[in-house]
């Protein structure tokens, strides 16, 4: 798990599978073709499917539209299928 991020993170797995890990010991479910949105201040890491590769893209933003911020602020992450 990394230190808390200072920006919003948009993370998409476009091939293969992976899952965020929050360090609280909660079980994880690997996902394929998924977009995650993490609010600023999120501390998390990533896990994958052993030696199988996952191809991802990630973007960080200092600000997001107010509607998106309101939807995400009370959640650890938003997860959307692609």
PDB file of C-alpha atoms in Angstrom:
ATOM      1  CA  UNK A   1       0.000   0.000   0.000  1.00  0.00           C
ATOM      2  CA  UNK A   2       1.295   3.446  -0.866  1.00  0.00           C
ATOM      3  CA  UNK A   3       1.049   6.651   1.144  1.00  0.00           C
ATOM      4  CA  UNK A   4      -2.138   8.678   0.566  1.00  0.00           C
ATOM      5  CA  UNK A   5      -2.231  10.173  -2.913  1.00  0.00           C
ATOM      6  CA  UNK A   6      -2.524  13.918  -3.170  1.00  0.00           C
ATOM      7  CA  UNK A   7      -4.552  13.841  -6.411  1.00  0.00           C
ATOM      8  CA  UNK A   8      -7.597  12.043  -7.729  1.00  0.00           C
ATOM      9  CA  UNK A   9      -6.709   8.802  -9.498  1.00  0.00           C
ATOM     10  CA  UNK A  10      -8.513   7.263 -12.473  1.00  0.00           C
ATOM     11  CA  UNK A  11      -7.210   3.721 -13.010  1.00  0.00           C
ATOM     12  CA  UNK A  12      -8.438   1.412 -15.779  1.00  0.00           C
ATOM     13  CA  UNK A  13      -7.460  -2.183 -16.450  1.00  0.00           C
ATOM     14  CA  UNK A  14      -7.935  -2.719 -20.176  1.00  0.00           C
ATOM     15  CA  UNK A  15      -6.487  -6.221 -20.500  1.00  0.00           C
ATOM     16  CA  UNK A  16      -5.865  -8.872 -17.856  1.00  0.00           C
ATOM     17  CA  UNK A  17      -7.144  -8.377 -14.326  1.00  0.00           C
ATOM     18  CA  UNK A  18      -6.160  -6.677 -11.093  1.00  0.00           C
ATOM     19  CA  UNK A  19      -7.685  -5.243  -7.930  1.00  0.00           C
ATOM     20  CA  UNK A  20      -6.978  -2.455  -5.450  1.00  0.00           C
ATOM     21  CA  UNK A  21      -5.671  -3.404  -2.007  1.00  0.00           C
ATOM     22  CA  UNK A  22      -6.376  -1.130   0.952  1.00  0.00           C
ATOM     23  CA  UNK A  23      -4.250  -2.728   3.667  1.00  0.00           C
ATOM     24  CA  UNK A  24      -7.191  -3.604   5.909  1.00  0.00           C
ATOM     25  CA  UNK A  25      -6.997  -7.318   5.135  1.00  0.00           C
ATOM     26  CA  UNK A  26     -10.313  -7.335   3.265  1.00  0.00           C
ATOM     27  CA  UNK A  27     -10.482  -9.959   0.503  1.00  0.00           C
ATOM     28  CA  UNK A  28     -10.032  -8.638  -3.024  1.00  0.00           C
ATOM     29  CA  UNK A  29     -11.771  -9.611  -6.243  1.00  0.00           C
ATOM     30  CA  UNK A  30      -9.733  -9.317  -9.418  1.00  0.00           C
ATOM     31  CA  UNK A  31     -11.540  -7.412 -12.159  1.00  0.00           C
ATOM     32  CA  UNK A  32     -11.067  -7.140 -15.915  1.00  0.00           C
ATOM     33  CA  UNK A  33     -12.206  -4.205 -18.076  1.00  0.00           C
ATOM     34  CA  UNK A  34     -12.847  -1.975 -15.085  1.00  0.00           C
ATOM     35  CA  UNK A  35     -12.363   1.709 -14.234  1.00  0.00           C
ATOM     36  CA  UNK A  36     -11.726   2.745 -10.638  1.00  0.00           C
ATOM     37  CA  UNK A  37     -11.894   6.292  -9.322  1.00  0.00           C
ATOM     38  CA  UNK A  38     -10.114   7.118  -6.072  1.00  0.00           C
ATOM     39  CA  UNK A  39     -10.598  10.436  -4.278  1.00  0.00           C
ATOM     40  CA  UNK A  40      -7.558  12.465  -3.285  1.00  0.00           C
ATOM     41  CA  UNK A  41      -6.193  11.165   0.003  1.00  0.00           C
ATOM     42  CA  UNK A  42      -6.717   7.502  -0.914  1.00  0.00           C
ATOM     43  CA  UNK A  43      -4.015   5.086   0.247  1.00  0.00           C
ATOM     44  CA  UNK A  44      -4.029   1.851  -1.735  1.00  0.00           C
ATOM     45  CA  UNK A  45      -1.906  -0.586  -3.682  1.00  0.00           C
ATOM     46  CA  UNK A  46      -2.587  -3.119  -6.419  1.00  0.00           C
ATOM     47  CA  UNK A  47      -2.566  -6.882  -6.823  1.00  0.00           C
ATOM     48  CA  UNK A  48      -2.825  -9.012  -9.929  1.00  0.00           C
ATOM     49  CA  UNK A  49      -3.206 -12.549 -11.169  1.00  0.00           C
ATOM     50  CA  UNK A  50       0.182 -14.059 -10.382  1.00  0.00           C
ATOM     51  CA  UNK A  51       2.515 -13.946 -13.372  1.00  0.00           C
ATOM     52  CA  UNK A  52      -0.226 -12.978 -15.846  1.00  0.00           C
ATOM     53  CA  UNK A  53       0.141  -9.464 -17.165  1.00  0.00           C
ATOM     54  CA  UNK A  54      -2.414  -6.722 -16.823  1.00  0.00           C
ATOM     55  CA  UNK A  55      -2.371  -3.665 -19.059  1.00  0.00           C
ATOM     56  CA  UNK A  56      -3.568  -0.530 -17.369  1.00  0.00           C
ATOM     57  CA  UNK A  57      -3.829   3.197 -17.830  1.00  0.00           C
ATOM     58  CA  UNK A  58      -3.936   5.718 -15.041  1.00  0.00           C
ATOM     59  CA  UNK A  59      -4.545   9.453 -14.822  1.00  0.00           C
ATOM     60  CA  UNK A  60      -4.171  11.818 -11.885  1.00  0.00           C
ATOM     61  CA  UNK A  61      -6.079  15.087 -11.517  1.00  0.00           C
ATOM     62  CA  UNK A  62      -5.850  17.790  -8.884  1.00  0.00           C
ATOM     63  CA  UNK A  63      -9.528  18.679  -9.289  1.00  0.00           C
ATOM     64  CA  UNK A  64     -12.599  16.980 -10.735  1.00  0.00           C
ATOM     65  CA  UNK A  65     -16.090  18.329 -11.518  1.00  0.00           C
ATOM     66  CA  UNK A  66     -18.143  19.068  -8.387  1.00  0.00           C
ATOM     67  CA  UNK A  67     -20.773  16.438  -9.235  1.00  0.00           C
ATOM     68  CA  UNK A  68     -18.131  13.721  -9.483  1.00  0.00           C
ATOM     69  CA  UNK A  69     -16.469  14.889  -6.288  1.00  0.00           C
ATOM     70  CA  UNK A  70     -19.791  14.743  -4.430  1.00  0.00           C
ATOM     71  CA  UNK A  71     -20.485  11.216  -5.717  1.00  0.00           C
ATOM     72  CA  UNK A  72     -17.063   9.888  -4.741  1.00  0.00           C
ATOM     73  CA  UNK A  73     -16.124  11.661  -1.530  1.00  0.00           C
ATOM     74  CA  UNK A  74     -18.063   9.329   0.775  1.00  0.00           C
ATOM     75  CA  UNK A  75     -16.674   6.188  -0.864  1.00  0.00           C
ATOM     76  CA  UNK A  76     -13.288   4.554  -0.754  1.00  0.00           C
ATOM     77  CA  UNK A  77     -13.526   4.054  -4.502  1.00  0.00           C
ATOM     78  CA  UNK A  78     -16.017   4.087  -7.355  1.00  0.00           C
ATOM     79  CA  UNK A  79     -15.826   1.048  -9.647  1.00  0.00           C
ATOM     80  CA  UNK A  80     -17.353   0.979 -13.128  1.00  0.00           C
ATOM     81  CA  UNK A  81     -17.279  -1.757 -15.778  1.00  0.00           C
ATOM     82  CA  UNK A  82     -15.850  -0.772 -19.158  1.00  0.00           C
TER      83      UNK A  82
END
